[in-house]
Structures are given as structure tokens and as C-alpha cells.
mmCIF file with all atom_site columns, C-alpha atoms in Angstrom:
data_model
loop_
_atom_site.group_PDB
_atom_site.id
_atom_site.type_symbol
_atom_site.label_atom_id
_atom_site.label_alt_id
_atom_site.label_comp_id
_atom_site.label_asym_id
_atom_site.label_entity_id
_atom_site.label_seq_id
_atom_site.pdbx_PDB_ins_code
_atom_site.Cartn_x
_atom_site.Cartn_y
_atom_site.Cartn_z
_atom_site.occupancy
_atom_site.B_iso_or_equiv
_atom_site.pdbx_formal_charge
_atom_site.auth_seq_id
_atom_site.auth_comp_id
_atom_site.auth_asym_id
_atom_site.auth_atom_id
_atom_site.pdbx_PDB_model_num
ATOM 1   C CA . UNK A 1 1   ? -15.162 25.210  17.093  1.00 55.00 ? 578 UNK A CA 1
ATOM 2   C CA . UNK A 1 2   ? -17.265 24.325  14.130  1.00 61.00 ? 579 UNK A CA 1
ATOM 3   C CA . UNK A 1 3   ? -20.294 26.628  15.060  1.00 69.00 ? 580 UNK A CA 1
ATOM 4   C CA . UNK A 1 4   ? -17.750 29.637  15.926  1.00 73.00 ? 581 UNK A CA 1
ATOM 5   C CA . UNK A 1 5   ? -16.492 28.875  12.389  1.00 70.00 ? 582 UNK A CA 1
ATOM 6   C CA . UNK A 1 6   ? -20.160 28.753  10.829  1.00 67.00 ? 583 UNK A CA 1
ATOM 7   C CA . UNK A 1 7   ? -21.073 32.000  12.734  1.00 72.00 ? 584 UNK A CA 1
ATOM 8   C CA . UNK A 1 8   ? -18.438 34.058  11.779  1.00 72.00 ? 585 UNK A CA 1
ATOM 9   C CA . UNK A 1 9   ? -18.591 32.821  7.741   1.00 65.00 ? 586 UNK A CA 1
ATOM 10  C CA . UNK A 1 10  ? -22.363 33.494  7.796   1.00 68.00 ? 587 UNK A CA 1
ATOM 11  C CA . UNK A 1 11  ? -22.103 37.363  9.468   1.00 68.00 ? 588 UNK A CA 1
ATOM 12  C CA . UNK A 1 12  ? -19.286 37.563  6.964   1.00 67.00 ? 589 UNK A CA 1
ATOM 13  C CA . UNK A 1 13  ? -21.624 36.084  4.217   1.00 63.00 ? 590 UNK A CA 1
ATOM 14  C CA . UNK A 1 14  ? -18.504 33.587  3.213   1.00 61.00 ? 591 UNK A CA 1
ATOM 15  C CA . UNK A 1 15  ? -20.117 30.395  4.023   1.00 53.00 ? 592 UNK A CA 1
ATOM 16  C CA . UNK A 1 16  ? -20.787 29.248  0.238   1.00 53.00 ? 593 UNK A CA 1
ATOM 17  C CA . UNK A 1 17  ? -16.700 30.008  0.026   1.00 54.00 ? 594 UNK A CA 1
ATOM 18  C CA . UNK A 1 18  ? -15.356 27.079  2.193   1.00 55.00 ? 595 UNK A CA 1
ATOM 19  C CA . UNK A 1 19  ? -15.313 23.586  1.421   1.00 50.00 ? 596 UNK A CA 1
ATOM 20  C CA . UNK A 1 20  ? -14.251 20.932  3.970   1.00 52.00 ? 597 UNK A CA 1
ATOM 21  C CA . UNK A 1 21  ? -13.516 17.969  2.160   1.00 43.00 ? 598 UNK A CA 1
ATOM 22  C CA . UNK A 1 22  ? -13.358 14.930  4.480   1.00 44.00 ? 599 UNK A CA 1
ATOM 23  C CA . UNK A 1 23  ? -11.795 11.496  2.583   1.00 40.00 ? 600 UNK A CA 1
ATOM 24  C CA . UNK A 1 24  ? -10.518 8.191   2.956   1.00 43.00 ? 601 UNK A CA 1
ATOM 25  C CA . UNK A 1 25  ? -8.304  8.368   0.268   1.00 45.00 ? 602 UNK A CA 1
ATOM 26  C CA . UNK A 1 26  ? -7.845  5.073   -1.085  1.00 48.00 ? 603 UNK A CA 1
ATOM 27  C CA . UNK A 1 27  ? -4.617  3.182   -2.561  1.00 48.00 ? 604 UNK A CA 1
ATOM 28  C CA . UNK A 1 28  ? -5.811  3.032   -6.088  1.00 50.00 ? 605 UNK A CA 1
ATOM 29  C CA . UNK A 1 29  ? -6.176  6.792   -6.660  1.00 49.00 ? 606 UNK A CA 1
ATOM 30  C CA . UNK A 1 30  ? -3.666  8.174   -9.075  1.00 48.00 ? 607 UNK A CA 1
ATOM 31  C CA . UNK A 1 31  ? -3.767  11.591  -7.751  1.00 47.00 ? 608 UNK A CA 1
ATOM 32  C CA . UNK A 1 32  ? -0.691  10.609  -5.748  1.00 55.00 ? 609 UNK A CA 1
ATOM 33  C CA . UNK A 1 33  ? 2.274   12.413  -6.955  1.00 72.00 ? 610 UNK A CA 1
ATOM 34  C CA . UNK A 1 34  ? 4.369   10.391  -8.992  1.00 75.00 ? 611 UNK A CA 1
ATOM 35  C CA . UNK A 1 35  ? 8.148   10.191  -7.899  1.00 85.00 ? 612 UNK A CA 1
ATOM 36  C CA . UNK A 1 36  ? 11.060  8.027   -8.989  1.00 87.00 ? 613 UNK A CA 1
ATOM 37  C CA . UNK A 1 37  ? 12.892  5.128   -7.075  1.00 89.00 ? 614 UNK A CA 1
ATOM 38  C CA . UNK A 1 38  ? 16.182  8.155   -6.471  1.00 89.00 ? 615 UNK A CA 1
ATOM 39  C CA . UNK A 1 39  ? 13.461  9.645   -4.228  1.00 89.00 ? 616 UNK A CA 1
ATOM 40  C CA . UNK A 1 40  ? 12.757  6.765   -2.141  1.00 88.00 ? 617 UNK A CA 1
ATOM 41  C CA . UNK A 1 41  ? 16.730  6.157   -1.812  1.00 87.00 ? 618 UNK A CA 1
ATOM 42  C CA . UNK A 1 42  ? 16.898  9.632   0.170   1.00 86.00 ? 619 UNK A CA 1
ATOM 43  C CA . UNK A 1 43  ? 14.108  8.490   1.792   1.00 84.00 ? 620 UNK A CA 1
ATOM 44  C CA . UNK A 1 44  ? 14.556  5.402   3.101   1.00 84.00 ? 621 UNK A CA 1
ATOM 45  C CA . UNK A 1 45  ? 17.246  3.496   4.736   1.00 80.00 ? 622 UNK A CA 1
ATOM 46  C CA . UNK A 1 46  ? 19.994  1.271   2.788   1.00 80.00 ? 623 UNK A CA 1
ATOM 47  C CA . UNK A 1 47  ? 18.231  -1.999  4.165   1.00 83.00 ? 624 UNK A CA 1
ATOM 48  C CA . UNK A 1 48  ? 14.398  -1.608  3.177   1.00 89.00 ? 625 UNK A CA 1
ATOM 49  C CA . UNK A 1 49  ? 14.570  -0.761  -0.963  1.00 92.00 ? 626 UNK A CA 1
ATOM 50  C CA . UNK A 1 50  ? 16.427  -4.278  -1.151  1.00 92.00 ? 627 UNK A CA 1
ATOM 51  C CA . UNK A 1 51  ? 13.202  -6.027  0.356   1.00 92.00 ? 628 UNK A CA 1
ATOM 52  C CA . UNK A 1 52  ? 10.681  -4.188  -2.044  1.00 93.00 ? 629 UNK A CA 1
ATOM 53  C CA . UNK A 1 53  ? 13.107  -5.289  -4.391  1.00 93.00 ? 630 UNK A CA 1
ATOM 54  C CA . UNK A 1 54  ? 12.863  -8.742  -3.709  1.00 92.00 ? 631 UNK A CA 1
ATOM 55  C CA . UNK A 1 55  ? 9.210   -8.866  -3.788  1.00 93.00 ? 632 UNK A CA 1
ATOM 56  C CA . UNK A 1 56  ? 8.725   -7.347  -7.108  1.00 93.00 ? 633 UNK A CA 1
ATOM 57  C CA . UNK A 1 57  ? 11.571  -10.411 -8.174  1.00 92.00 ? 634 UNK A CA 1
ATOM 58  C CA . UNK A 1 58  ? 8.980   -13.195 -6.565  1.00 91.00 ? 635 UNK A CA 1
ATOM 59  C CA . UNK A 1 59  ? 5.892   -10.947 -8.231  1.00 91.00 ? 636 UNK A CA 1
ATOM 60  C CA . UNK A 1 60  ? 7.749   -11.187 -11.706 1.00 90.00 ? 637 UNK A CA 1
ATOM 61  C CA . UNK A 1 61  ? 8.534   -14.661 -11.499 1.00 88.00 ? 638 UNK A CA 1
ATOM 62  C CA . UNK A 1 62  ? 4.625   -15.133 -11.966 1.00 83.00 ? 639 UNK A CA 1
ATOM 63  C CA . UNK A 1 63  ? 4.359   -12.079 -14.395 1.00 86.00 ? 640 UNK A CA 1
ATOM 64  C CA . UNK A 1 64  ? 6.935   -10.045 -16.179 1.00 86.00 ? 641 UNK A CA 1
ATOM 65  C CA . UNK A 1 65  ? 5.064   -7.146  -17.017 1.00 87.00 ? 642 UNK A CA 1
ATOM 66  C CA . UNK A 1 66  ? 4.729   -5.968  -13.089 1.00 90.00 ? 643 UNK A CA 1
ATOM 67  C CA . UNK A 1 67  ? 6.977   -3.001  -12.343 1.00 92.00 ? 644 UNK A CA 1
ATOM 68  C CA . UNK A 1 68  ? 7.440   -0.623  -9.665  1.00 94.00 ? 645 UNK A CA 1
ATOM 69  C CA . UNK A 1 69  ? 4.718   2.862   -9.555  1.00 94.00 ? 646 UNK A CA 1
ATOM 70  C CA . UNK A 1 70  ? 6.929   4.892   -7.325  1.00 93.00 ? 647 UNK A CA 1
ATOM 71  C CA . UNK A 1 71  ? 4.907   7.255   -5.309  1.00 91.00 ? 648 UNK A CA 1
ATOM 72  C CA . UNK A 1 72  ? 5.496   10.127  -2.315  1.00 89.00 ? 649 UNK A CA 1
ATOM 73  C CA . UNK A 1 73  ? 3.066   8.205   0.057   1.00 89.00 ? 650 UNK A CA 1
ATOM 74  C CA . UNK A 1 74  ? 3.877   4.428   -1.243  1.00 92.00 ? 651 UNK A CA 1
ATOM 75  C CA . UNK A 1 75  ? 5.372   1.940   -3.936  1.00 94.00 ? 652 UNK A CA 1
ATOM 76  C CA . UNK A 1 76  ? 2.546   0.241   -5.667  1.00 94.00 ? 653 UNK A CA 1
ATOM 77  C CA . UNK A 1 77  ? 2.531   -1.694  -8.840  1.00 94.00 ? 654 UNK A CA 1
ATOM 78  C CA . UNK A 1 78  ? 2.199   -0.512  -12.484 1.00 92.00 ? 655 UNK A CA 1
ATOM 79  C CA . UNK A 1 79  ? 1.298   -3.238  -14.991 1.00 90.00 ? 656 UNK A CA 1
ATOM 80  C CA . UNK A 1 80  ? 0.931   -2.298  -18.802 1.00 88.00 ? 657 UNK A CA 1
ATOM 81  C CA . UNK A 1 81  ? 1.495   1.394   -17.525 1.00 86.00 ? 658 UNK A CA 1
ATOM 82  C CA . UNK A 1 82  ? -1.729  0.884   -15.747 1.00 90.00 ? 659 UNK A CA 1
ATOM 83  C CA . UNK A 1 83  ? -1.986  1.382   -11.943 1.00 91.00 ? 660 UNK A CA 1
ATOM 84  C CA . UNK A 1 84  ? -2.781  -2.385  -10.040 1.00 90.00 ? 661 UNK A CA 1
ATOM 85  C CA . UNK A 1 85  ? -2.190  -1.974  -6.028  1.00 91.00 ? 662 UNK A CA 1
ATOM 86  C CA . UNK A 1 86  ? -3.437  -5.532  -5.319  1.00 92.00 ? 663 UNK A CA 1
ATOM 87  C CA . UNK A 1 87  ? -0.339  -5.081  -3.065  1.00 94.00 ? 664 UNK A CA 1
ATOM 88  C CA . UNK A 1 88  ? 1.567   -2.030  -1.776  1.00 94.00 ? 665 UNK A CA 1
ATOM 89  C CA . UNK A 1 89  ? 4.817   -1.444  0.043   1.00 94.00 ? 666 UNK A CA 1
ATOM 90  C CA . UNK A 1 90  ? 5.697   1.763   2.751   1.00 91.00 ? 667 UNK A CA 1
ATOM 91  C CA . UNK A 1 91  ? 8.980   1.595   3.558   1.00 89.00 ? 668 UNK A CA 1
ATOM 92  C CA . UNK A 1 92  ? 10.400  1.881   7.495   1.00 87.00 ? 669 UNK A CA 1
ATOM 93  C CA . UNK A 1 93  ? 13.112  2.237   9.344   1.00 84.00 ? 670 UNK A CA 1
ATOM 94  C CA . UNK A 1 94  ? 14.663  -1.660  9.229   1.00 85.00 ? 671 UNK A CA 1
ATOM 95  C CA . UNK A 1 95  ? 11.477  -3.407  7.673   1.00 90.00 ? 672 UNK A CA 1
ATOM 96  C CA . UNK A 1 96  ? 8.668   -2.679  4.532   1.00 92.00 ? 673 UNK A CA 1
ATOM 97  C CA . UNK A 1 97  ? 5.214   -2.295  5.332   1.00 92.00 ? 674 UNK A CA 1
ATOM 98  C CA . UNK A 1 98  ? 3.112   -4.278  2.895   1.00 93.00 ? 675 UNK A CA 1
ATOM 99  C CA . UNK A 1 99  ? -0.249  -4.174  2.065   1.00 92.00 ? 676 UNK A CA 1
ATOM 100 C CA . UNK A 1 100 ? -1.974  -7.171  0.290   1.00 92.00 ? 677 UNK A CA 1
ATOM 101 C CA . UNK A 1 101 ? -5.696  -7.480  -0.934  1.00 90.00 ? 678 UNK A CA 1
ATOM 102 C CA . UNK A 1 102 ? -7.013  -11.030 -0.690  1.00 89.00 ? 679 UNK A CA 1
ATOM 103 C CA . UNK A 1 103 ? -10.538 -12.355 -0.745  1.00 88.00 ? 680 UNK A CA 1
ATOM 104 C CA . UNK A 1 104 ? -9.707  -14.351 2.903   1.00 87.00 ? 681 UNK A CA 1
ATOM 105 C CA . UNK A 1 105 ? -8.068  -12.290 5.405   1.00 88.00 ? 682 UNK A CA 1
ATOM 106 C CA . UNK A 1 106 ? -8.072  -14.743 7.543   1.00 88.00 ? 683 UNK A CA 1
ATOM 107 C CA . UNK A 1 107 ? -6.534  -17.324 6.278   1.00 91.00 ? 684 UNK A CA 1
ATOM 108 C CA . UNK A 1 108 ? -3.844  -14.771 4.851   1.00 90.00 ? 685 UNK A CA 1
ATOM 109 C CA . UNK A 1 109 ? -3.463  -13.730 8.327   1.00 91.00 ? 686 UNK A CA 1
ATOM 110 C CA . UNK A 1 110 ? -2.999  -17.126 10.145  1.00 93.00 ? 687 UNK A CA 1
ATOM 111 C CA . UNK A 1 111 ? -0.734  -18.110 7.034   1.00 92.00 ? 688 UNK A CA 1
ATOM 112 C CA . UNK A 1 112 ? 1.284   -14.729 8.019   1.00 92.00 ? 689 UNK A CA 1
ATOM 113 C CA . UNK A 1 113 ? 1.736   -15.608 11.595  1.00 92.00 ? 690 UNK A CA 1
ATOM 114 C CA . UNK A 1 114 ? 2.647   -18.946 11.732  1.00 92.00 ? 691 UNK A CA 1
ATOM 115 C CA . UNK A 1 115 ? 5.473   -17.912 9.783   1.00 91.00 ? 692 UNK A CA 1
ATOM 116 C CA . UNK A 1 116 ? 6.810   -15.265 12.292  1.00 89.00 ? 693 UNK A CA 1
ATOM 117 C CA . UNK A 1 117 ? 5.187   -11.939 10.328  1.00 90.00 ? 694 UNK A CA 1
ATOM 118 C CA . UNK A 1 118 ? 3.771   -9.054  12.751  1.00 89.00 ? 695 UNK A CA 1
ATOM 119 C CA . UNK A 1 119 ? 0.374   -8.318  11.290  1.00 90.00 ? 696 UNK A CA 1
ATOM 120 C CA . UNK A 1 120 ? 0.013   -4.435  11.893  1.00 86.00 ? 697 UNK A CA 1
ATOM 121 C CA . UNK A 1 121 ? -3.672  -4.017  10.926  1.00 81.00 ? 698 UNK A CA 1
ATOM 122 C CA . UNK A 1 122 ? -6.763  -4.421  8.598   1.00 77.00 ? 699 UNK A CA 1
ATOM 123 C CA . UNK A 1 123 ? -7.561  -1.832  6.225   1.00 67.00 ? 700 UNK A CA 1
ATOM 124 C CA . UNK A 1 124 ? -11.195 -1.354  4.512   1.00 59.00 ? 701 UNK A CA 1
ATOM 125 C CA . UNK A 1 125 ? -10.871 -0.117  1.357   1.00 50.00 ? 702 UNK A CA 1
ATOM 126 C CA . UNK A 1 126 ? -14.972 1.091   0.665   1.00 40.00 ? 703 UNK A CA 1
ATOM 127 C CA . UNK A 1 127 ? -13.996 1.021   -3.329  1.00 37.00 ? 704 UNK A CA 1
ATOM 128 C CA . UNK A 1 128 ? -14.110 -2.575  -3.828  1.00 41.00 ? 705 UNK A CA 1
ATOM 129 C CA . UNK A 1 129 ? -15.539 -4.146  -0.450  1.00 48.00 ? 706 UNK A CA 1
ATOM 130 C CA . UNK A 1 130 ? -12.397 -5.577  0.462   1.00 53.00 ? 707 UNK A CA 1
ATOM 131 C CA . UNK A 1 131 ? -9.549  -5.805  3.280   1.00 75.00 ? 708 UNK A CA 1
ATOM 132 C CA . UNK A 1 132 ? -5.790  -5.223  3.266   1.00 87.00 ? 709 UNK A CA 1
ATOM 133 C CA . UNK A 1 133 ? -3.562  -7.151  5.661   1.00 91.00 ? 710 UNK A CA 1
ATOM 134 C CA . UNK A 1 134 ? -0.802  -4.868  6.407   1.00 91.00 ? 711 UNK A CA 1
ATOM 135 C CA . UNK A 1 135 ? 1.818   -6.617  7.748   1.00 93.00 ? 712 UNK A CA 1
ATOM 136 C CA . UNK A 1 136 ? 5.655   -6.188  8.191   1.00 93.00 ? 713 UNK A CA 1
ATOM 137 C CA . UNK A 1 137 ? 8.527   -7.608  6.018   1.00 93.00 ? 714 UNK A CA 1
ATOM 138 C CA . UNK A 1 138 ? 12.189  -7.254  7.080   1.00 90.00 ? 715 UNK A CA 1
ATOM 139 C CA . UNK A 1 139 ? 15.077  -8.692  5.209   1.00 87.00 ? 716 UNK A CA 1
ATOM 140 C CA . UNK A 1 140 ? 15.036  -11.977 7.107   1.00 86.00 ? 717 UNK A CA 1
ATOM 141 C CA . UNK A 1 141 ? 12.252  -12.853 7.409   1.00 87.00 ? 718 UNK A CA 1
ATOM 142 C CA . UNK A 1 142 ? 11.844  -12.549 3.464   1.00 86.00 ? 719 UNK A CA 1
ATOM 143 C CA . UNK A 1 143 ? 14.969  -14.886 2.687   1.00 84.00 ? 720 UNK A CA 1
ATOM 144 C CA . UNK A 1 144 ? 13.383  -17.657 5.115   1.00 90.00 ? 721 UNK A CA 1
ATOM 145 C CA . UNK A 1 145 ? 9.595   -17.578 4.030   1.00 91.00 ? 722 UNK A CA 1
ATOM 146 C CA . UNK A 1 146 ? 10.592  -16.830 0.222   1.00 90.00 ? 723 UNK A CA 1
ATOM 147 C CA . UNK A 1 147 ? 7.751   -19.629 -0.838  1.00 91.00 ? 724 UNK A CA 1
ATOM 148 C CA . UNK A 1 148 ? 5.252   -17.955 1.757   1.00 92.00 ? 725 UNK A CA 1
ATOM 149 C CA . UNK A 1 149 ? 5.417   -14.303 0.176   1.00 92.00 ? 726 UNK A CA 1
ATOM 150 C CA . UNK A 1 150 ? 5.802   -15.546 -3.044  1.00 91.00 ? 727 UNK A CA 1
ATOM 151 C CA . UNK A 1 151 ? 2.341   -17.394 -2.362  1.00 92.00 ? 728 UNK A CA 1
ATOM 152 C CA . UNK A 1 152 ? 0.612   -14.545 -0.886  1.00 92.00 ? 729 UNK A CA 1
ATOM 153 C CA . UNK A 1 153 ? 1.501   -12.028 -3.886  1.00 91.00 ? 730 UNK A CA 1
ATOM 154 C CA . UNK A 1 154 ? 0.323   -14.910 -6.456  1.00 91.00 ? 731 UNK A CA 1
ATOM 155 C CA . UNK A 1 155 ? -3.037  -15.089 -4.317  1.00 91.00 ? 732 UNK A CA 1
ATOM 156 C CA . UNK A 1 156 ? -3.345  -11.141 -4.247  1.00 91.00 ? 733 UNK A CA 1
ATOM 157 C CA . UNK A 1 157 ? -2.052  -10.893 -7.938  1.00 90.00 ? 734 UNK A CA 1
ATOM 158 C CA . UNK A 1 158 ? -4.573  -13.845 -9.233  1.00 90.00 ? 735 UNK A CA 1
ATOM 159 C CA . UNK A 1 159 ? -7.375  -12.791 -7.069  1.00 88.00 ? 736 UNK A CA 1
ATOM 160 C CA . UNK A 1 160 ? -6.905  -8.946  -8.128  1.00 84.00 ? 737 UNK A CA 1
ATOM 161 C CA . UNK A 1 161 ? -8.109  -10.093 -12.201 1.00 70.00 ? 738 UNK A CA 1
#
């Protein structure tokens, strides 16, 4: 499909007028559009803002200045009005999706699963050389391992500066 595409820009002489831009967009860019937290009420359901809620009460209880960056595509952190996704969150139907830099993935992932979380996946992130573990929160699961996510923030939170 590509060559029929190339052949019929260069008999139309448009070739130099197309641009295919292939990227891995990454967490940290700030092209995202900004939103508020009223748009991620409409969009998600009544039981998954309360969990994103609750992390950002463990993340604060290690540093005030963490808030919220409200996003279309995700929730990531803001500190001193300055963008700091060390962790993310991606809101589902009956759970958050987090994802959490740390330096050793696996360790954060055994840690994870002993404790009853469903790792999802690895991302690379080619900007700094280093993996996310995505894994799932739901509301339960958050009010029984409170000291394990409040550990695994601190370690993506002190490991992030």
C-alpha cells in the first residue's frame, strides 16, 4: 500500500508534501491536552476517581507539594507546577491502571504479586532507559495493601530525583 502511495505522490509531484510521523509518545510529554478532574468524572465510573484519590493521599503523606496533572489520555503528577510522571494512573471500568517507574522491576513486580496485584505489562520508556510496571489497583485491594502502595510510590517518588 505504501509503494501505491509513493507512486501516485511522485506522478503527482506531492511527495515532499506528506509527512508520516511514526512515535512512541512517551508519558512525560506535555503536549497532552490538559483537562480538569470534572472531565474525568464524566469519564469514569463513581468507583475508580476514589482510588486515584487515595494514592495521591499516601503520595502526599511523603510530600505535600504533589498534586493531580489531569490529562485526556491519563492523570499524572504535577509538583511545583512542573510535570513529574514517576507514576501515572488510567482509569477503568472497576479498577485504576497505574504506572510506576522504579530502578528494579523486578523486585517491584514480585513485591506486587505477592500481595494479590495483576501486573498488566512492562513499558520501555526510550527517554530515560527505564521500565514502567503497569499494574491494576481496585478499591480493595488499596485499603488492604495501604503500606505496600504507599512503599512503591515512595520508591518511584525517591528514585524519580
Amino acid at each position: 500500500k505504501f509503494r501505491r502511495l509513493k507512486t501516485l505522490l511522485t506522478k503527482f509531484n506531492l511527495e515532499d508534501d506528506l509527512l508520516i510521523n511514526f512515535s512512541n509518545k512517551d508519558f512525560e510529554d506535555n503536549d497532552s491536552e490538559n483537562c480538569d478532574r470534572t472531565f474525568w468524572e464524566e469519564k469514569s465510573t463513581n468507583s475508580t476517581l476514589p482510588i486515584v484519590d487515595k494514592c495521591f493521599e499516601f503520595l502526599s503523606e511523603f510530600y505535600t507539594d504533589l498534586k493531580p496533572h489531569y490529562t485526556q489520555a491519563y492523570i499524572g503528577i504535577k509538583m511545583n507546577n512542573k510535570v513529574e510522571n514517576f507514576v501515572i494512573f488510567l482509569t477503568q471500568h472497576g479498577f485504576v491502571r497505574a504506572a510506576i517507574r522504579v530502578k528494579d522491576v523486578d523486585k517491584g513486580i514480585n513485591i506486587l504479586e505477592k500481595n494479590n496485584f495483576q501486573i498488566v505489562g512492562i513499558g520501555k520508556n526510550s527517554v530515560k532507559e527505564s521500565k514502567r510496571i503497569k499494574f491494576r489497583i481496585t478499591y480493595d485491594n488499596i485499603e488492604k495493601n495501604y503500606p505496600i502502595i504507599k512503599d512503591i510510590l515512595e520508591t518511584a517518588y525517591n528514585e524519580w530525583y
